[in-house]
Short mmCIF file of N, CA and C in Angstrom, two decimals:
data_model
loop_
_atom_site.label_atom_id
_atom_site.label_comp_id
_atom_site.label_asym_id
_atom_site.label_seq_id
_atom_site.Cartn_x
_atom_site.Cartn_y
_atom_site.Cartn_z
N MET A 186 17.62 2.36 5.02
CA MET A 186 17.48 1.69 3.74
C MET A 186 16.03 1.79 3.28
N ASN A 187 15.85 2.22 2.05
CA ASN A 187 14.53 2.34 1.46
C ASN A 187 14.16 1.07 0.70
N HIS A 188 12.89 0.89 0.49
CA HIS A 188 12.37 -0.26 -0.24
C HIS A 188 12.06 0.21 -1.66
N TYR A 189 12.60 -0.49 -2.68
CA TYR A 189 12.43 -0.09 -4.07
C TYR A 189 11.90 -1.25 -4.90
N GLU A 190 11.32 -0.88 -6.04
CA GLU A 190 10.87 -1.85 -7.02
C GLU A 190 11.30 -1.33 -8.39
N THR A 191 11.95 -2.18 -9.16
CA THR A 191 12.38 -1.81 -10.51
C THR A 191 11.79 -2.80 -11.50
N VAL A 192 11.14 -2.27 -12.51
CA VAL A 192 10.65 -3.09 -13.62
C VAL A 192 11.45 -2.66 -14.84
N PHE A 193 11.96 -3.65 -15.58
CA PHE A 193 12.68 -3.31 -16.80
C PHE A 193 12.28 -4.25 -17.92
N ILE A 194 12.40 -3.73 -19.15
CA ILE A 194 12.03 -4.48 -20.35
C ILE A 194 13.29 -4.70 -21.18
N LEU A 195 13.54 -5.98 -21.49
CA LEU A 195 14.70 -6.34 -22.30
C LEU A 195 14.27 -6.60 -23.74
N ASN A 196 15.20 -6.41 -24.65
CA ASN A 196 14.98 -6.60 -26.07
C ASN A 196 14.46 -8.02 -26.37
N PRO A 197 13.43 -8.17 -27.21
CA PRO A 197 12.84 -9.49 -27.45
C PRO A 197 13.69 -10.43 -28.32
N VAL A 198 14.74 -9.92 -28.96
CA VAL A 198 15.55 -10.78 -29.82
C VAL A 198 16.65 -11.51 -29.05
N LEU A 199 16.73 -11.31 -27.74
CA LEU A 199 17.77 -11.94 -26.93
C LEU A 199 17.47 -13.42 -26.70
N SER A 200 18.53 -14.22 -26.58
CA SER A 200 18.37 -15.63 -26.25
C SER A 200 18.12 -15.76 -24.75
N ASP A 201 17.67 -16.93 -24.32
CA ASP A 201 17.44 -17.16 -22.88
C ASP A 201 18.72 -16.94 -22.09
N GLU A 202 19.84 -17.37 -22.64
CA GLU A 202 21.13 -17.23 -21.96
C GLU A 202 21.49 -15.74 -21.79
N GLN A 203 21.27 -14.95 -22.81
CA GLN A 203 21.57 -13.51 -22.74
C GLN A 203 20.67 -12.81 -21.73
N ILE A 204 19.41 -13.23 -21.65
CA ILE A 204 18.49 -12.63 -20.69
C ILE A 204 18.94 -12.95 -19.28
N LYS A 205 19.25 -14.21 -19.01
CA LYS A 205 19.70 -14.62 -17.67
C LYS A 205 20.99 -13.88 -17.29
N GLU A 206 21.88 -13.74 -18.25
CA GLU A 206 23.15 -13.04 -18.02
C GLU A 206 22.91 -11.57 -17.64
N THR A 207 22.00 -10.92 -18.35
CA THR A 207 21.70 -9.50 -18.10
C THR A 207 21.03 -9.32 -16.74
N VAL A 208 20.06 -10.18 -16.43
CA VAL A 208 19.37 -10.10 -15.14
C VAL A 208 20.37 -10.33 -14.00
N LYS A 209 21.24 -11.33 -14.16
CA LYS A 209 22.25 -11.63 -13.14
C LYS A 209 23.20 -10.45 -12.96
N LYS A 210 23.56 -9.79 -14.06
CA LYS A 210 24.47 -8.64 -14.00
C LYS A 210 23.91 -7.54 -13.09
N TYR A 211 22.62 -7.24 -13.25
CA TYR A 211 22.03 -6.17 -12.45
C TYR A 211 21.72 -6.60 -11.02
N GLU A 212 21.42 -7.87 -10.84
CA GLU A 212 21.25 -8.37 -9.48
C GLU A 212 22.57 -8.29 -8.73
N ASP A 213 23.66 -8.71 -9.37
CA ASP A 213 24.99 -8.62 -8.76
C ASP A 213 25.38 -7.17 -8.50
N PHE A 214 25.04 -6.27 -9.42
CA PHE A 214 25.34 -4.85 -9.24
C PHE A 214 24.67 -4.32 -7.97
N LEU A 215 23.39 -4.65 -7.80
CA LEU A 215 22.66 -4.18 -6.61
C LEU A 215 23.27 -4.75 -5.33
N VAL A 216 23.51 -6.05 -5.31
CA VAL A 216 24.04 -6.69 -4.10
C VAL A 216 25.43 -6.14 -3.77
N SER A 217 26.26 -5.93 -4.78
CA SER A 217 27.60 -5.42 -4.53
C SER A 217 27.59 -3.97 -4.02
N ASN A 218 26.48 -3.26 -4.27
CA ASN A 218 26.35 -1.88 -3.78
C ASN A 218 25.53 -1.79 -2.50
N GLY A 219 25.37 -2.90 -1.81
CA GLY A 219 24.74 -2.87 -0.49
C GLY A 219 23.24 -3.10 -0.48
N ALA A 220 22.66 -3.54 -1.58
CA ALA A 220 21.22 -3.79 -1.61
C ALA A 220 20.91 -5.21 -1.13
N LYS A 221 19.71 -5.37 -0.59
CA LYS A 221 19.24 -6.69 -0.17
C LYS A 221 18.05 -7.03 -1.07
N MET A 222 18.20 -8.10 -1.87
CA MET A 222 17.12 -8.50 -2.78
C MET A 222 15.98 -9.11 -1.99
N VAL A 223 14.77 -8.59 -2.20
CA VAL A 223 13.58 -9.12 -1.54
C VAL A 223 12.93 -10.16 -2.45
N SER A 224 12.76 -9.81 -3.73
CA SER A 224 12.22 -10.79 -4.68
C SER A 224 12.59 -10.41 -6.10
N LYS A 225 12.55 -11.43 -6.96
CA LYS A 225 12.76 -11.26 -8.40
C LYS A 225 11.62 -11.97 -9.10
N GLU A 226 11.11 -11.36 -10.15
CA GLU A 226 10.06 -12.01 -10.92
C GLU A 226 10.38 -11.87 -12.40
N ASP A 227 10.19 -12.96 -13.12
CA ASP A 227 10.33 -12.96 -14.57
C ASP A 227 8.92 -13.03 -15.12
N TRP A 228 8.48 -11.94 -15.73
CA TRP A 228 7.11 -11.89 -16.26
C TRP A 228 7.04 -12.42 -17.69
N GLY A 229 8.18 -12.71 -18.29
CA GLY A 229 8.21 -13.29 -19.62
C GLY A 229 8.03 -12.28 -20.74
N LEU A 230 7.80 -12.83 -21.93
CA LEU A 230 7.63 -12.01 -23.13
C LEU A 230 6.20 -11.47 -23.17
N LYS A 231 6.08 -10.16 -23.25
CA LYS A 231 4.77 -9.52 -23.29
C LYS A 231 4.71 -8.54 -24.46
N LYS A 232 3.51 -8.38 -24.98
CA LYS A 232 3.28 -7.42 -26.06
C LYS A 232 3.27 -6.01 -25.48
N LEU A 233 3.88 -5.07 -26.17
CA LEU A 233 3.93 -3.68 -25.72
C LEU A 233 2.71 -2.92 -26.23
N ALA A 234 2.31 -1.91 -25.50
CA ALA A 234 1.18 -1.07 -25.92
C ALA A 234 1.53 -0.27 -27.17
N TYR A 235 2.81 0.07 -27.32
CA TYR A 235 3.28 0.80 -28.48
C TYR A 235 4.72 0.38 -28.75
N ALA A 236 5.17 0.58 -29.96
CA ALA A 236 6.51 0.13 -30.34
C ALA A 236 7.59 0.95 -29.62
N ILE A 237 8.59 0.25 -29.14
CA ILE A 237 9.77 0.88 -28.53
C ILE A 237 10.96 0.36 -29.33
N GLN A 238 11.75 1.25 -29.89
CA GLN A 238 12.89 0.89 -30.73
C GLN A 238 12.46 -0.06 -31.85
N HIS A 239 11.30 0.18 -32.41
CA HIS A 239 10.72 -0.61 -33.50
C HIS A 239 10.42 -2.05 -33.10
N LYS A 240 10.29 -2.32 -31.81
CA LYS A 240 9.93 -3.66 -31.30
C LYS A 240 8.53 -3.59 -30.72
N LYS A 241 7.77 -4.65 -30.91
CA LYS A 241 6.39 -4.68 -30.42
C LYS A 241 6.22 -5.56 -29.18
N SER A 242 7.31 -6.15 -28.69
CA SER A 242 7.24 -6.98 -27.48
C SER A 242 8.57 -6.87 -26.74
N GLY A 243 8.59 -7.39 -25.52
CA GLY A 243 9.81 -7.34 -24.72
C GLY A 243 9.71 -8.28 -23.53
N PHE A 244 10.86 -8.65 -22.97
CA PHE A 244 10.92 -9.50 -21.79
C PHE A 244 10.89 -8.63 -20.54
N TYR A 245 9.86 -8.81 -19.74
CA TYR A 245 9.68 -8.02 -18.52
C TYR A 245 10.31 -8.73 -17.32
N HIS A 246 10.96 -7.94 -16.46
CA HIS A 246 11.53 -8.45 -15.21
C HIS A 246 11.25 -7.43 -14.10
N LEU A 247 11.06 -7.95 -12.90
CA LEU A 247 10.81 -7.09 -11.74
C LEU A 247 11.80 -7.45 -10.64
N PHE A 248 12.44 -6.45 -10.07
CA PHE A 248 13.29 -6.60 -8.88
C PHE A 248 12.63 -5.83 -7.75
N GLU A 249 12.52 -6.45 -6.59
CA GLU A 249 12.11 -5.74 -5.39
C GLU A 249 13.29 -5.85 -4.43
N PHE A 250 13.75 -4.72 -3.90
CA PHE A 250 14.96 -4.73 -3.08
C PHE A 250 14.96 -3.59 -2.07
N GLN A 251 15.81 -3.76 -1.07
CA GLN A 251 16.05 -2.70 -0.09
C GLN A 251 17.47 -2.20 -0.32
N ALA A 252 17.61 -0.89 -0.39
CA ALA A 252 18.93 -0.33 -0.68
C ALA A 252 18.99 1.11 -0.19
N PRO A 253 20.22 1.60 0.05
CA PRO A 253 20.37 3.03 0.33
C PRO A 253 20.05 3.83 -0.93
N GLY A 254 19.57 5.03 -0.77
CA GLY A 254 19.16 5.86 -1.90
C GLY A 254 20.27 6.15 -2.90
N GLU A 255 21.53 6.11 -2.46
CA GLU A 255 22.65 6.44 -3.34
C GLU A 255 22.86 5.38 -4.43
N VAL A 256 22.26 4.22 -4.30
CA VAL A 256 22.46 3.12 -5.24
C VAL A 256 21.64 3.33 -6.52
N ILE A 257 20.53 4.05 -6.44
CA ILE A 257 19.59 4.13 -7.54
C ILE A 257 20.17 4.86 -8.76
N ASN A 258 20.82 5.98 -8.54
CA ASN A 258 21.38 6.72 -9.68
C ASN A 258 22.42 5.91 -10.45
N PRO A 259 23.41 5.28 -9.79
CA PRO A 259 24.35 4.44 -10.55
C PRO A 259 23.66 3.27 -11.27
N LEU A 260 22.62 2.70 -10.65
CA LEU A 260 21.88 1.60 -11.28
C LEU A 260 21.24 2.09 -12.59
N GLU A 261 20.60 3.25 -12.54
CA GLU A 261 19.93 3.76 -13.73
C GLU A 261 20.94 4.21 -14.80
N VAL A 262 22.12 4.64 -14.39
CA VAL A 262 23.18 4.95 -15.36
C VAL A 262 23.57 3.67 -16.09
N GLU A 263 23.70 2.58 -15.35
CA GLU A 263 24.03 1.28 -15.96
C GLU A 263 22.92 0.84 -16.91
N PHE A 264 21.67 1.05 -16.52
CA PHE A 264 20.54 0.71 -17.38
C PHE A 264 20.62 1.49 -18.69
N ARG A 265 20.94 2.78 -18.61
CA ARG A 265 21.01 3.61 -19.82
C ARG A 265 22.13 3.15 -20.75
N ARG A 266 23.21 2.64 -20.19
CA ARG A 266 24.35 2.19 -21.00
C ARG A 266 24.11 0.84 -21.68
N GLU A 267 23.18 0.07 -21.14
CA GLU A 267 22.93 -1.29 -21.61
C GLU A 267 22.13 -1.27 -22.92
N GLU A 268 22.68 -1.88 -23.96
CA GLU A 268 22.01 -1.92 -25.26
C GLU A 268 20.79 -2.83 -25.24
N ARG A 269 20.80 -3.83 -24.38
CA ARG A 269 19.71 -4.80 -24.32
C ARG A 269 18.46 -4.25 -23.61
N MET A 270 18.64 -3.16 -22.89
CA MET A 270 17.56 -2.57 -22.09
C MET A 270 16.72 -1.65 -22.98
N MET A 271 15.40 -1.88 -22.98
CA MET A 271 14.52 -1.02 -23.76
C MET A 271 13.90 0.08 -22.90
N ARG A 272 13.42 -0.27 -21.71
CA ARG A 272 12.83 0.68 -20.77
C ARG A 272 13.05 0.17 -19.35
N TYR A 273 13.00 1.09 -18.40
CA TYR A 273 13.09 0.73 -16.99
C TYR A 273 12.34 1.77 -16.16
N LEU A 274 11.93 1.36 -14.99
CA LEU A 274 11.29 2.29 -14.06
C LEU A 274 11.59 1.82 -12.65
N THR A 275 12.12 2.71 -11.83
CA THR A 275 12.40 2.40 -10.42
C THR A 275 11.55 3.31 -9.56
N VAL A 276 10.85 2.73 -8.60
CA VAL A 276 10.02 3.51 -7.68
C VAL A 276 10.33 3.10 -6.25
N ARG A 277 10.25 4.08 -5.35
CA ARG A 277 10.39 3.81 -3.92
C ARG A 277 9.01 3.44 -3.39
N LEU A 278 8.95 2.35 -2.64
CA LEU A 278 7.67 1.86 -2.14
C LEU A 278 7.36 2.46 -0.77
N ASP A 279 6.13 2.91 -0.57
CA ASP A 279 5.70 3.34 0.75
C ASP A 279 5.13 2.12 1.49
N LYS A 280 4.65 2.31 2.72
CA LYS A 280 4.21 1.17 3.52
C LYS A 280 3.03 0.43 2.90
N HIS A 281 2.16 1.15 2.19
CA HIS A 281 1.01 0.51 1.56
C HIS A 281 1.46 -0.32 0.35
N ALA A 282 2.39 0.20 -0.42
CA ALA A 282 2.90 -0.53 -1.57
C ALA A 282 3.69 -1.76 -1.14
N ILE A 283 4.41 -1.65 -0.03
CA ILE A 283 5.15 -2.80 0.49
C ILE A 283 4.18 -3.92 0.89
N ALA A 284 3.09 -3.54 1.55
CA ALA A 284 2.07 -4.53 1.95
C ALA A 284 1.43 -5.16 0.72
N TRP A 285 1.15 -4.36 -0.31
CA TRP A 285 0.55 -4.90 -1.53
C TRP A 285 1.52 -5.85 -2.24
N ALA A 286 2.81 -5.48 -2.29
CA ALA A 286 3.82 -6.33 -2.93
C ALA A 286 3.94 -7.66 -2.20
N GLU A 287 3.86 -7.62 -0.88
CA GLU A 287 3.91 -8.85 -0.07
C GLU A 287 2.72 -9.75 -0.41
N LYS A 288 1.54 -9.15 -0.53
CA LYS A 288 0.34 -9.91 -0.89
C LYS A 288 0.49 -10.53 -2.28
N ARG A 289 1.03 -9.76 -3.22
CA ARG A 289 1.23 -10.25 -4.58
C ARG A 289 2.20 -11.43 -4.59
N ARG A 290 3.29 -11.32 -3.83
CA ARG A 290 4.26 -12.42 -3.76
C ARG A 290 3.62 -13.68 -3.20
N ASN A 291 2.84 -13.54 -2.13
CA ASN A 291 2.18 -14.70 -1.54
C ASN A 291 1.18 -15.32 -2.49
N ARG A 292 0.44 -14.49 -3.21
CA ARG A 292 -0.54 -14.99 -4.18
C ARG A 292 0.17 -15.74 -5.30
N ASN A 293 1.32 -15.23 -5.75
CA ASN A 293 2.07 -15.90 -6.81
C ASN A 293 2.65 -17.23 -6.34
N LYS A 294 3.03 -17.31 -5.06
CA LYS A 294 3.56 -18.58 -4.52
C LYS A 294 2.46 -19.63 -4.49
N GLU A 295 1.24 -19.20 -4.15
CA GLU A 295 0.12 -20.14 -4.10
C GLU A 295 -0.21 -20.69 -5.47
N LYS A 296 -0.09 -19.87 -6.51
CA LYS A 296 -0.37 -20.31 -7.88
C LYS A 296 0.67 -21.30 -8.38
N ALA A 297 1.91 -21.12 -7.94
CA ALA A 297 3.01 -21.97 -8.43
C ALA A 297 3.03 -23.34 -7.82
#
């Protein structure tokens, strides 16, 4: 099982309920396909560097998970089909990135 991190941007016109529903949908998709969720982060509404689909902001979310490599392609197909999704990026983490992500999670816990 590889360690992955996915960041995705949701449309800014969505209600809180629609955002939670969409995030839950993809979390359930990953878990049902054999992934183990390591962490989830809601980064909130952020301004974009450039307009995407004529929008200047979006709701950012981060998933960190462990999953077999076969899960990533179906996940990204689902992302492409989703109208609420503006952009996404999935990367496989190496040992240095895993250590950095762990440090970031601990730092965020201390702030909260």
